[in-house]
Coordinates of C-alpha atoms in Angstrom, one line a residue:
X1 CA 0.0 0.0 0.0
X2 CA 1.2 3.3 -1.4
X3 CA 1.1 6.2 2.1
X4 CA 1.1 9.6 1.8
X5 CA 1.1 12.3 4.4
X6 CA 0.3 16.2 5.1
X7 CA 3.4 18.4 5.2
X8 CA 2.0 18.8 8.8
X9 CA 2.9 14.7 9.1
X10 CA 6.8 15.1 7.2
X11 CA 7.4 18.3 9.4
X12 CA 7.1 16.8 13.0
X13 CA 8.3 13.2 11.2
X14 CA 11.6 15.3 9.8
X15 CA 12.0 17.3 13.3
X16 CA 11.7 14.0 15.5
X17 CA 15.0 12.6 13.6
X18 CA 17.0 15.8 13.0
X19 CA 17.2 15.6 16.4
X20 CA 18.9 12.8 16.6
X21 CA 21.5 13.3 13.4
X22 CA 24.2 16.0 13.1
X23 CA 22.8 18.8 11.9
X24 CA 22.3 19.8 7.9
X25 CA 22.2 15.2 7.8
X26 CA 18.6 15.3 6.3
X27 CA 19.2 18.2 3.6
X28 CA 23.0 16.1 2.5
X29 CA 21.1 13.5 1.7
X30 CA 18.1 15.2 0.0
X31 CA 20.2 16.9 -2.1
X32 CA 22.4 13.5 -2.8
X33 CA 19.4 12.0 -4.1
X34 CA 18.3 14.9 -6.2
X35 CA 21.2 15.5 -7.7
X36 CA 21.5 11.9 -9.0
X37 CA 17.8 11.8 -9.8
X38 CA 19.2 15.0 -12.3
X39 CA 22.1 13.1 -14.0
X40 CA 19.8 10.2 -14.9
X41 CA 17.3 12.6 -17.1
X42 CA 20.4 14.0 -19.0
X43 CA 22.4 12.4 -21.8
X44 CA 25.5 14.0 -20.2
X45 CA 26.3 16.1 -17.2
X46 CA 29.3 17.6 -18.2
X47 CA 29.0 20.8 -20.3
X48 CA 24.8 20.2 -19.4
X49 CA 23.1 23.5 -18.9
X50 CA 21.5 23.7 -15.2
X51 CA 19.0 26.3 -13.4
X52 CA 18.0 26.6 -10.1
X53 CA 15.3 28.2 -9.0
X54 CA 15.4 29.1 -5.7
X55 CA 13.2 30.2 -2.7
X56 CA 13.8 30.9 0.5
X57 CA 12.7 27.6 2.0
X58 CA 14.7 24.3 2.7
X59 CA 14.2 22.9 -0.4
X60 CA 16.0 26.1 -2.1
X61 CA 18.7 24.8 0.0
X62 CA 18.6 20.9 -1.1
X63 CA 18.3 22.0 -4.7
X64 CA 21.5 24.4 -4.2
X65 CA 23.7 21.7 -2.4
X66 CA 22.3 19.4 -5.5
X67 CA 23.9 22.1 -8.2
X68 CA 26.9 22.0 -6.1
X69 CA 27.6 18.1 -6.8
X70 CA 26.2 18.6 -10.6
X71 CA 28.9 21.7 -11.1
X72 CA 31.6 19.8 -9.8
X73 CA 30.7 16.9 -12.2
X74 CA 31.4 19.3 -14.7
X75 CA 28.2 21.1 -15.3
X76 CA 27.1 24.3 -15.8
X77 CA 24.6 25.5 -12.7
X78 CA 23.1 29.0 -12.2
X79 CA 20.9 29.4 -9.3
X80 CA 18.3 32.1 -9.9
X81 CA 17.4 33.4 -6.2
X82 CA 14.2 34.7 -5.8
X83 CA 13.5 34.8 -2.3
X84 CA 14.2 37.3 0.2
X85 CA 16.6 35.0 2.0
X86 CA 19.2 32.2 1.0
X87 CA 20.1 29.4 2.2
X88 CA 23.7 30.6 3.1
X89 CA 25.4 26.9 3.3
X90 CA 23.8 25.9 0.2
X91 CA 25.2 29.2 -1.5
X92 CA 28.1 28.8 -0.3
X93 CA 28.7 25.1 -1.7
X94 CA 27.6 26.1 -4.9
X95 CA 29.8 29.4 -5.4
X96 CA 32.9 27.2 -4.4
X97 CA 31.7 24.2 -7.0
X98 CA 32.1 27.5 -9.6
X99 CA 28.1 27.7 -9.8
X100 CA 26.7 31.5 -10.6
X101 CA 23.9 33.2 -9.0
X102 CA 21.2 35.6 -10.6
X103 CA 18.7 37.2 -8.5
X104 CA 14.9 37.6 -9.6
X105 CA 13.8 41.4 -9.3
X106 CA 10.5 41.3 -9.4
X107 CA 8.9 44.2 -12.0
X108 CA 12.2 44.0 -13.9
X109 CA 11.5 43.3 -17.2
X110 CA 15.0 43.0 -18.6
X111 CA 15.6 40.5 -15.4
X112 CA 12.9 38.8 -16.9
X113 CA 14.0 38.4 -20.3
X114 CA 17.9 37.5 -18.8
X115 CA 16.1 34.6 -16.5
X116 CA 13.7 33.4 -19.6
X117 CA 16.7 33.1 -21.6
X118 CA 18.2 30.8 -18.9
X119 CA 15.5 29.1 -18.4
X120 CA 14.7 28.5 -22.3
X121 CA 18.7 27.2 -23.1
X122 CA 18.8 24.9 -19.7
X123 CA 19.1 21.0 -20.2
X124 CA 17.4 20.8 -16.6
X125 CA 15.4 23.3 -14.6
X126 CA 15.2 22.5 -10.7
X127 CA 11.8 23.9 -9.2
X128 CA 13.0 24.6 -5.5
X129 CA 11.4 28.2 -5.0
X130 CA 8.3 26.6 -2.8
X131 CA 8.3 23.6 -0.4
X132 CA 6.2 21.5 1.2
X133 CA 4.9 24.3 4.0
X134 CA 3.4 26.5 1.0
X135 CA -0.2 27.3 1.0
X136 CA -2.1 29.8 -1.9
X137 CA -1.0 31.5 -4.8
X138 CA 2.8 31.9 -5.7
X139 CA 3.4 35.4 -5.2
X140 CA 6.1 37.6 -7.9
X141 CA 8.8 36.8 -8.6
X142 CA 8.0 33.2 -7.8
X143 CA 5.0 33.4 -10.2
X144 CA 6.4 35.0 -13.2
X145 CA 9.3 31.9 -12.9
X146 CA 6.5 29.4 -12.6
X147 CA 5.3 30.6 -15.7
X148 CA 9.1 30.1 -17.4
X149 CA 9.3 26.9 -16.2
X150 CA 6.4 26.3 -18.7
X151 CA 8.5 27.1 -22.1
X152 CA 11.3 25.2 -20.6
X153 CA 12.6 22.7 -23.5
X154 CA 14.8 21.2 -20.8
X155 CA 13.6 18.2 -18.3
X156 CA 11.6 20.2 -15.6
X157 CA 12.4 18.9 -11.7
X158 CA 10.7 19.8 -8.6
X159 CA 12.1 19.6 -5.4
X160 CA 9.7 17.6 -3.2
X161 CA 6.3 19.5 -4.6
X162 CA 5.9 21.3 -7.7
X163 CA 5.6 24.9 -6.4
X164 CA 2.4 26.5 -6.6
X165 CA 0.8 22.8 -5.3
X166 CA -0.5 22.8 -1.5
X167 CA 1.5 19.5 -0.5
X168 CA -1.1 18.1 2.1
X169 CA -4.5 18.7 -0.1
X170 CA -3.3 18.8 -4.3
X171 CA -4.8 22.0 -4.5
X172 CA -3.6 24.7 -7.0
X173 CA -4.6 28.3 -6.0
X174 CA -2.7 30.0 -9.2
X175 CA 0.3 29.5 -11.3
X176 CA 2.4 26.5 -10.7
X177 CA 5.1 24.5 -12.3
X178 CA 4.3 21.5 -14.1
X179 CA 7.2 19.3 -13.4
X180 CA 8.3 16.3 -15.8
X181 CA 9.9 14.7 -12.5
X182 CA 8.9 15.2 -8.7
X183 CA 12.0 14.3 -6.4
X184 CA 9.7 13.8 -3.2
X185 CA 11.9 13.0 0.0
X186 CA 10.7 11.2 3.2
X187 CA 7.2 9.9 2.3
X188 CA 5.0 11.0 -0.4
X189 CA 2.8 13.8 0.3
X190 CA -0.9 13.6 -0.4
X191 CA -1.2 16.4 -2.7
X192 CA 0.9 15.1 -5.0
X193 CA -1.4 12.1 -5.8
X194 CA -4.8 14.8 -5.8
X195 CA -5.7 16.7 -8.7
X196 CA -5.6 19.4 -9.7
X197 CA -2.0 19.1 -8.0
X198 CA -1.2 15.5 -9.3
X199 CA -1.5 16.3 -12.9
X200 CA 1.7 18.6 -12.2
X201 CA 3.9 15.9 -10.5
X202 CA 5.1 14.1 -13.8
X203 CA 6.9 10.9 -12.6
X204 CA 7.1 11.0 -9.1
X205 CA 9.8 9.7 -7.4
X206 CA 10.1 9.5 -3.5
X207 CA 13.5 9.2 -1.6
X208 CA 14.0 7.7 1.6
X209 CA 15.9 9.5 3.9
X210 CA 14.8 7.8 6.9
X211 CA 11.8 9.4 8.5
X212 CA 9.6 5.9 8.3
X213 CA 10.1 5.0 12.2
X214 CA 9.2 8.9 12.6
X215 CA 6.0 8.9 10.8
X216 CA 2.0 8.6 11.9
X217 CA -1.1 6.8 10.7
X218 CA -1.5 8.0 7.1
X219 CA -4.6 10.5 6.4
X220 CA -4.4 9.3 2.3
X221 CA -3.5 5.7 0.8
X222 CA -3.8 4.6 -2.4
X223 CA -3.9 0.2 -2.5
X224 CA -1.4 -1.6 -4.8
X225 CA -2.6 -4.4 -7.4
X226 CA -1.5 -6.9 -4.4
X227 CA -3.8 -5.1 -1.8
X228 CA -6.8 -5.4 -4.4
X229 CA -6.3 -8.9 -5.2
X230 CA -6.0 -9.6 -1.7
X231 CA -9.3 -8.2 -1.4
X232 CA -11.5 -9.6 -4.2
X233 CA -14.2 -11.6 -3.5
X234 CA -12.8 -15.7 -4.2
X235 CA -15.4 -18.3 -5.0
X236 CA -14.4 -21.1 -3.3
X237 CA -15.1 -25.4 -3.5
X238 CA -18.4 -25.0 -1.5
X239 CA -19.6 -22.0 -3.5
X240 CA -22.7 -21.4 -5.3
X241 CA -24.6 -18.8 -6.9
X242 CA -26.3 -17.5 -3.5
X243 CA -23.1 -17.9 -1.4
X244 CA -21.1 -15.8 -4.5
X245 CA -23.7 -12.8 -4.2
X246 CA -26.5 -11.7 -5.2
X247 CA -26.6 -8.1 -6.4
X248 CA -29.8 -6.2 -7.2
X249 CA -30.0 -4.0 -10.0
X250 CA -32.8 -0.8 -10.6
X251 CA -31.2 1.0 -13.8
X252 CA -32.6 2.3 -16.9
X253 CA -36.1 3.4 -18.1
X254 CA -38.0 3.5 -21.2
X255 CA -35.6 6.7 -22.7
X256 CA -32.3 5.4 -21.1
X257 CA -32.2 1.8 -22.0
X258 CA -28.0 1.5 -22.4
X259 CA -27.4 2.7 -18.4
X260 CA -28.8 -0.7 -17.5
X261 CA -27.3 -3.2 -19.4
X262 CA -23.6 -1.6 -18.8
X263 CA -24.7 -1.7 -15.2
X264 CA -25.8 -5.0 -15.3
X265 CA -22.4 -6.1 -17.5
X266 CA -20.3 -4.7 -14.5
X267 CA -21.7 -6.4 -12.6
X268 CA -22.0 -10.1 -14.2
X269 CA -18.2 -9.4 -15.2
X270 CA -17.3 -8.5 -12.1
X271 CA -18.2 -12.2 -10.3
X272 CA -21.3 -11.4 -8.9
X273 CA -23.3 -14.9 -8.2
X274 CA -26.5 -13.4 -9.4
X275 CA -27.4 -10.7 -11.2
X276 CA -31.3 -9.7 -10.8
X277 CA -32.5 -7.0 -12.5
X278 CA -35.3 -4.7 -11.9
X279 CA -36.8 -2.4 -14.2
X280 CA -39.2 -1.2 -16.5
X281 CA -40.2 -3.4 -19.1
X282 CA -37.9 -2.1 -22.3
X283 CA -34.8 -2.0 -20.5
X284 CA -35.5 -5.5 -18.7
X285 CA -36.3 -6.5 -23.0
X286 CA -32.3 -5.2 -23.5
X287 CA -30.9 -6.6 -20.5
X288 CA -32.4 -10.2 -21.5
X289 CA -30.6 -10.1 -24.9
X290 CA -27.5 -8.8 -24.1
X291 CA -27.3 -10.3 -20.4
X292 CA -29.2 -13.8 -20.4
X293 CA -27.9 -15.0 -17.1
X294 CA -29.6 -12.2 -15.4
X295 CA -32.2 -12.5 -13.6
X296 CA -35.0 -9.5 -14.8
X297 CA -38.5 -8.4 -13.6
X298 CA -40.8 -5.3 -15.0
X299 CA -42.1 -3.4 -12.4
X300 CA -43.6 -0.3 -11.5
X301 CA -43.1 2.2 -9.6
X302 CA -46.2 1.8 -6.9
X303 CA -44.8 -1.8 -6.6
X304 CA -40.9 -1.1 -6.0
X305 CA -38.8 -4.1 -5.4
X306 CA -40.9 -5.9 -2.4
X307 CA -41.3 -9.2 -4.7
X308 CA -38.2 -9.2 -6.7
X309 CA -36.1 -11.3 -4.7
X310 CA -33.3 -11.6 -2.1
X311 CA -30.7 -9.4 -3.0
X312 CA -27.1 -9.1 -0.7
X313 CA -26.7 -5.6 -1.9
X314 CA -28.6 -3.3 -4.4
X315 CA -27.6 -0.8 -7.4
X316 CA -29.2 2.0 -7.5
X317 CA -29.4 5.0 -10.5
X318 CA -28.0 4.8 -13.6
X319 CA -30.6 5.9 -16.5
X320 CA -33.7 5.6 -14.0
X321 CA -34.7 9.0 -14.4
X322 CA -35.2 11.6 -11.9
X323 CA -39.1 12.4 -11.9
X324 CA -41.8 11.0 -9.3
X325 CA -41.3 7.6 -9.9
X326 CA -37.6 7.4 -9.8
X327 CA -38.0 9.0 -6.1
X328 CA -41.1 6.4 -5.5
X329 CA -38.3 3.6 -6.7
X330 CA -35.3 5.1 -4.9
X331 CA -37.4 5.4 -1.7
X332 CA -38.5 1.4 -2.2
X333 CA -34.6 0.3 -2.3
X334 CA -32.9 2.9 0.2
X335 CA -35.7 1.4 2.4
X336 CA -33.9 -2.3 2.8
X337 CA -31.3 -3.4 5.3
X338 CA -28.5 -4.5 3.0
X339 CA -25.6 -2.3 1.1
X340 CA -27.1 0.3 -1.3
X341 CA -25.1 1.9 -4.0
X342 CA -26.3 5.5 -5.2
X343 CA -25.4 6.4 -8.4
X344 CA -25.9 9.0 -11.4
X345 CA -29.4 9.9 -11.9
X346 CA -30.1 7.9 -8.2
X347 CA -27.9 11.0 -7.0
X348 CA -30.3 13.5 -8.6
X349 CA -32.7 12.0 -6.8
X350 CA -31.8 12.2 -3.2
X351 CA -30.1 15.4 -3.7
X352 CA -33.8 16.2 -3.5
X353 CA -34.2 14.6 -0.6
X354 CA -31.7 13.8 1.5
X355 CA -33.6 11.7 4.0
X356 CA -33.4 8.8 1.7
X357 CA -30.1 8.5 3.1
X358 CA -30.9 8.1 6.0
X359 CA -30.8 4.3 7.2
X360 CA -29.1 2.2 9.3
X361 CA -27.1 0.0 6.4
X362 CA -24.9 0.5 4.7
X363 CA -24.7 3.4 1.9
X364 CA -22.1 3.6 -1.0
X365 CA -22.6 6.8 -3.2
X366 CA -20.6 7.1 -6.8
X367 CA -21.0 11.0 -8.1
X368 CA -18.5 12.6 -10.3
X369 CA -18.1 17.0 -9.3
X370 CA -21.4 17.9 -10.4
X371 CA -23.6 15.9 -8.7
X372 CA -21.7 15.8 -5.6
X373 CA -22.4 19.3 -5.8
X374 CA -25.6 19.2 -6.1
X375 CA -25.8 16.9 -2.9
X376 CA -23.7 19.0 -0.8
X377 CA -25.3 22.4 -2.7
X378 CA -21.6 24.0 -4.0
X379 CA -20.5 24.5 -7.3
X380 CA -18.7 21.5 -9.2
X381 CA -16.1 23.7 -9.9
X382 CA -15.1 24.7 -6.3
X383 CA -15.3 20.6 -6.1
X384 CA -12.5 20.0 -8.6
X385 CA -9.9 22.3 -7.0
X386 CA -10.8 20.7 -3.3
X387 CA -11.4 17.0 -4.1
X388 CA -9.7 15.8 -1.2
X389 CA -11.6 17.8 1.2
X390 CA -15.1 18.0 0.1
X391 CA -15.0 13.7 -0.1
X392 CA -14.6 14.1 3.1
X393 CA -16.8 16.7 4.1
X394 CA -19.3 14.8 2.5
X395 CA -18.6 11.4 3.9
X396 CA -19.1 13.1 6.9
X397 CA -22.0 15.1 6.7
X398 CA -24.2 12.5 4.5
X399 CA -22.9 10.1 6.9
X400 CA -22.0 7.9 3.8
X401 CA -19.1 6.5 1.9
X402 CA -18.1 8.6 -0.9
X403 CA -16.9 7.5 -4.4
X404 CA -15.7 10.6 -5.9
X405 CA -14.6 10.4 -9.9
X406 CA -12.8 12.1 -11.9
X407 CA -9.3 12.4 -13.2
X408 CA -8.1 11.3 -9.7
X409 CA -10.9 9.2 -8.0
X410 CA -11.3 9.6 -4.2
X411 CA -13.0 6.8 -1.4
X412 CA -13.8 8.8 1.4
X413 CA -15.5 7.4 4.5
X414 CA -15.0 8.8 7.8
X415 CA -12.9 8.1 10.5
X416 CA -10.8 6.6 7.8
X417 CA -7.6 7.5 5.4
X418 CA -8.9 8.5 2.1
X419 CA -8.0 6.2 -0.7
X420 CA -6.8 7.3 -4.2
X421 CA -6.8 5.3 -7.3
X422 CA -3.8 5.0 -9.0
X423 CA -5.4 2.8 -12.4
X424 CA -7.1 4.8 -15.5
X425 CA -6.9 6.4 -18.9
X426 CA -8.4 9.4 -20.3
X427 CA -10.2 7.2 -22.4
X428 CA -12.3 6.5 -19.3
X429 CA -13.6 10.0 -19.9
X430 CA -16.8 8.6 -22.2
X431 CA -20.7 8.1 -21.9
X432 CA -21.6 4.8 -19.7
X433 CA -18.3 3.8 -18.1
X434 CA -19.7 5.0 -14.6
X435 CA -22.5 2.2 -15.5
X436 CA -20.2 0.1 -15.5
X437 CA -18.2 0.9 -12.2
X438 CA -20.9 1.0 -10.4
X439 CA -22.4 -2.4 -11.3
X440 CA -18.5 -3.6 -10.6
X441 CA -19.0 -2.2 -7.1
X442 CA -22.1 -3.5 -6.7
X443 CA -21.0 -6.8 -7.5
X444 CA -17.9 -6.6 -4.7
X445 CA -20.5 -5.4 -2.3
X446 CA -23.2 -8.7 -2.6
X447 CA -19.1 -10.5 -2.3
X448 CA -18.9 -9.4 1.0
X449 CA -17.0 -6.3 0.4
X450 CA -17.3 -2.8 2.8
X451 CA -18.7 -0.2 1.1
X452 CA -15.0 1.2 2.1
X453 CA -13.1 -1.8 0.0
X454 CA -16.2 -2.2 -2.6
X455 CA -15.2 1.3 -3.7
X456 CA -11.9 1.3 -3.4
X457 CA -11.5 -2.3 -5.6
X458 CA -14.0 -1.4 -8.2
X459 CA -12.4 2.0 -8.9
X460 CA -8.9 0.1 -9.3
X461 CA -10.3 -3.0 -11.2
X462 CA -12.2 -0.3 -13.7
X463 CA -9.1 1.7 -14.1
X464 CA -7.1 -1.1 -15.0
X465 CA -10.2 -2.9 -17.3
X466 CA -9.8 0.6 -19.3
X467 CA -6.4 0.7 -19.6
X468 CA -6.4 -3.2 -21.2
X469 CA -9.1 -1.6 -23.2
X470 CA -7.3 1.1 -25.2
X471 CA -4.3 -0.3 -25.3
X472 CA -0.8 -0.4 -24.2
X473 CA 0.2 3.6 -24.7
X474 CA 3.7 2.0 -26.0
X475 CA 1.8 0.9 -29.1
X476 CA -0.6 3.8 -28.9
X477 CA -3.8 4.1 -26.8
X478 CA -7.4 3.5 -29.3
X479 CA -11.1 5.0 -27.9
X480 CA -12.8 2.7 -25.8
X481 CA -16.3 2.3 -25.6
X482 CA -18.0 1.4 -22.2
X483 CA -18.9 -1.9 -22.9
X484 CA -15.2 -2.2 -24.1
X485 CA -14.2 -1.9 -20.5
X486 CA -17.3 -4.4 -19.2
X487 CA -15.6 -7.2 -21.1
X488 CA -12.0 -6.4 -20.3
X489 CA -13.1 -6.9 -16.5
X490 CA -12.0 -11.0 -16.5
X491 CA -8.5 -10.2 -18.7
X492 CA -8.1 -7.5 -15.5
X493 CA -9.1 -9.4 -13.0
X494 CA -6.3 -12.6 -14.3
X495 CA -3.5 -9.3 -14.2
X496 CA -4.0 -9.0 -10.6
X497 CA -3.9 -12.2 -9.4
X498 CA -1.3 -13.3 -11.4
X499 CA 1.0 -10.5 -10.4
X500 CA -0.2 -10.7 -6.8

């Protein structure tokens, strides 16, 4: 299992051992690791062109003692100081490696057009003007570099955190440097696996420098293949249909006939022991053609799903509608005692009415921004730049767990570290694939599954059905079609187990 921490967490983690090594220890062997992690991204170091940029903060200091060792293997390193302050060992050890120094004046615009041209002929630019204690917008001059860095030709490498990225939440209040590599040193902090922050890591690569025995609980995870297949439901010798699961599904109407058979797909692929679907009676027609193993029944609104059968855990949502009857029909399966997950147009519906939440079991919801916003009444675009905090907020405050998509996909439940998925493609990004997911949770959840690991497996399991679906990227990446990533689910599920 992949760990990541708030700078709050690497701080106290990073003071607990300084205190117990000779001083500058920690930032020697930061700056060791960047500096190696530099020569590997160019062809040559000597005669390679280097810039620093550098803050105020320790990690202007790791990424001058890092130019140091890179001048004295023959390169040539000029550290741009921007900040008010320098680290003065740092400086030092790069002046005596024969390093040069330019300053950043902010409003200069002949300053500007010196560091641009630095910037612009550099082989490798090292971000080290903000660490991991910076919160909000990147003030001038730190700004106007950020902006450089983005018509850098040259390999771009941030020290610890892009700067302009809040380190504990992802969040991105204005400019910030999009790095190509992220040197990260002591444990992985959790903005940098958040968007909007994680789409400006590039490769991330953490160092240790020994804070592990230091560190606390992590507050964000993200599980390995190994921890998924560790989790997935197993049929085993004594297993049948009933003892595998039995998943109820209430998808689809009359104008939204696909929703239900990608639901039902997911969840059939998946390994659920029964699929029984519930519906009215065009989308129950579909589902019999495409899905003949299921189970179907037509039935109306006034009836709900009193006679359709024991079910271990029920889909709720996609392509129901969002009128009377979808709330008569919602109301019917939120009022059972098993697992329920809420998705799509199921969101719509008790964003209306948020009582239909509330229940004694268990309650799994799967919205992407917008209608988590409309649940928690804030606009999806305030949602995208605070992912991390509003799965939680709404974990909390529903009193549910949270399934948050998106270009980084959050599993938020409370009193518990929030989990990020590390599987995907942008080819996910296309009509029905949440369908799909949400039938693959559904499935995991009649397994046996927490809504906690339902989520949290399905989300992986999908990402990594997609990516088998368009391809290896080596070859070149193809559009996928949702029910391309239904029947990649088995050729996904063999990946994990044979790896684990």
């Amino acid at each position: 299992m992949l760990t990541a921490y708030t700078s709050d967490q690497i701080r106290a983690a990073e003071r607990a051992l300084m205190a117990l090594l000779p001083e500058g220890t920690l930032m020697r062997r930061a700056a060791s690791a960047l500096a190696v992690a530099c020569v590997n991204v160019l062809p040559r170091v000597y005669g390679s062109r280097v810039v620093l940029l550098v803050g105020s903060g320790d990690n202007g200091g790791d990424a001058l003692y890092a130019g140091a060792l890179l001048a004295r293997r023959g390169a040539r390193v000029h550290a741009v100081l921007a900040g008010r302050r320098t680290h003065e060992g740092g400086l030092a050890e790069l002046r005596r490696a024969g390093g040069r120094t330019v300053e950043a004046k902010d409003g200069d615009p002949g300053a500007d057009r010196e560091l641009a041209g630095l910037v612009e002929r550099a082989d490798v630019v090292v971000d080290g003007l903000v660490g991991i204690g910076g919160t909000g917008a990147l003030r001038e001059p730190y700004a106007a570099l950020a902006r450089m860095t983005a018509r850098a030709p040259g390999v771009v490498v941030a020290v610890d955190v892009p700067s302009g990225v809040d380190a504990s939440t992802g969040e991105v209040a204005g400019e910030a440097v999009a790095a190509h590599l992220t040197v990260t040193f002591g444990g992985v902090k959790a903005g940098l696996l958040i968007d909007p922050g994680a789409s400006r890591v590039g490769t991330l690569h953490p160092v240790d420098i020994g804070l592990g025995p230091h560190l606390p609980a992590p507050e964000v995870v993200a599980l390995t293949g190994a921890d998924v297949a560790a989790r997935l439901p197993r049929p085993g010798a004594e297993s049948d249909k009933y003892r595998r699961g039995v998943v109820g599904v209430v998808a689809g109407s009359d104008r939204f006939t696909g929703a239900a058979v990608l639901t039902v797909g997911g969840a059939a692929r998946a390994g659920a022991g029964l699929v029984r679907f519930a519906s009215a009676a065009e989308p129950v027609a579909q589902v019999r053609a495409r899905w003949p193993e299921a189970v179907t029944k037509v039935i109306t609104p006034e009836e709900g799903v009193g006679d359709v059968g024991r079910v271990q855990a029920w889909v709720l949502g996609p392509g129901m509608g969002t009128g009377d009857e979808a709330h008569a029909l919602a109301r019917s399966v939120l009022a059972s005692d098993v697992p329920v997950l809420v998705d799509a147009d199921g969101l719509t519906v008790v964003s209306r009415d948020r009582t239909l939440l509330r229940r004694d079991a268990p309650t799994l919801i799967t919205p992407h921004t917008g209608e988590l916003g409309r649940l928690l009444g804030v606009a999806p675009a305030d949602i995208e730049a605070r992912r991390l905090h509003y799965a939680e907020h709404a974990a909390r405050e529903l009193g549910v767990t949270v399934l948050l998509k998106g270009s980084t996909t959050l599993v938020a439940e409370e009193g518990r570290p929030v989990r990020v998925n590390v599987t995907g493609t942008p080819w996910l990004a296309t009509g029905g694939t949440g369908d799909v997911l949400a039938g693959i949770a559904g499935a995991f959840l009649a397994g046996g599954l927490s809504c906690y690991d339902a989520a949290s497996c399905a989300a992986y399991l999908h990402g990594l059905a997609g990516r088998l679906a368009a391809g290896d990227p080596r070859d070149g990446e193809a559009p996928i079609a949702a029910l391309d990533v239904a029947l990649e689910i088995p050729a996904a599920v063999r990946a994990l187990t044979a790896r684990a």
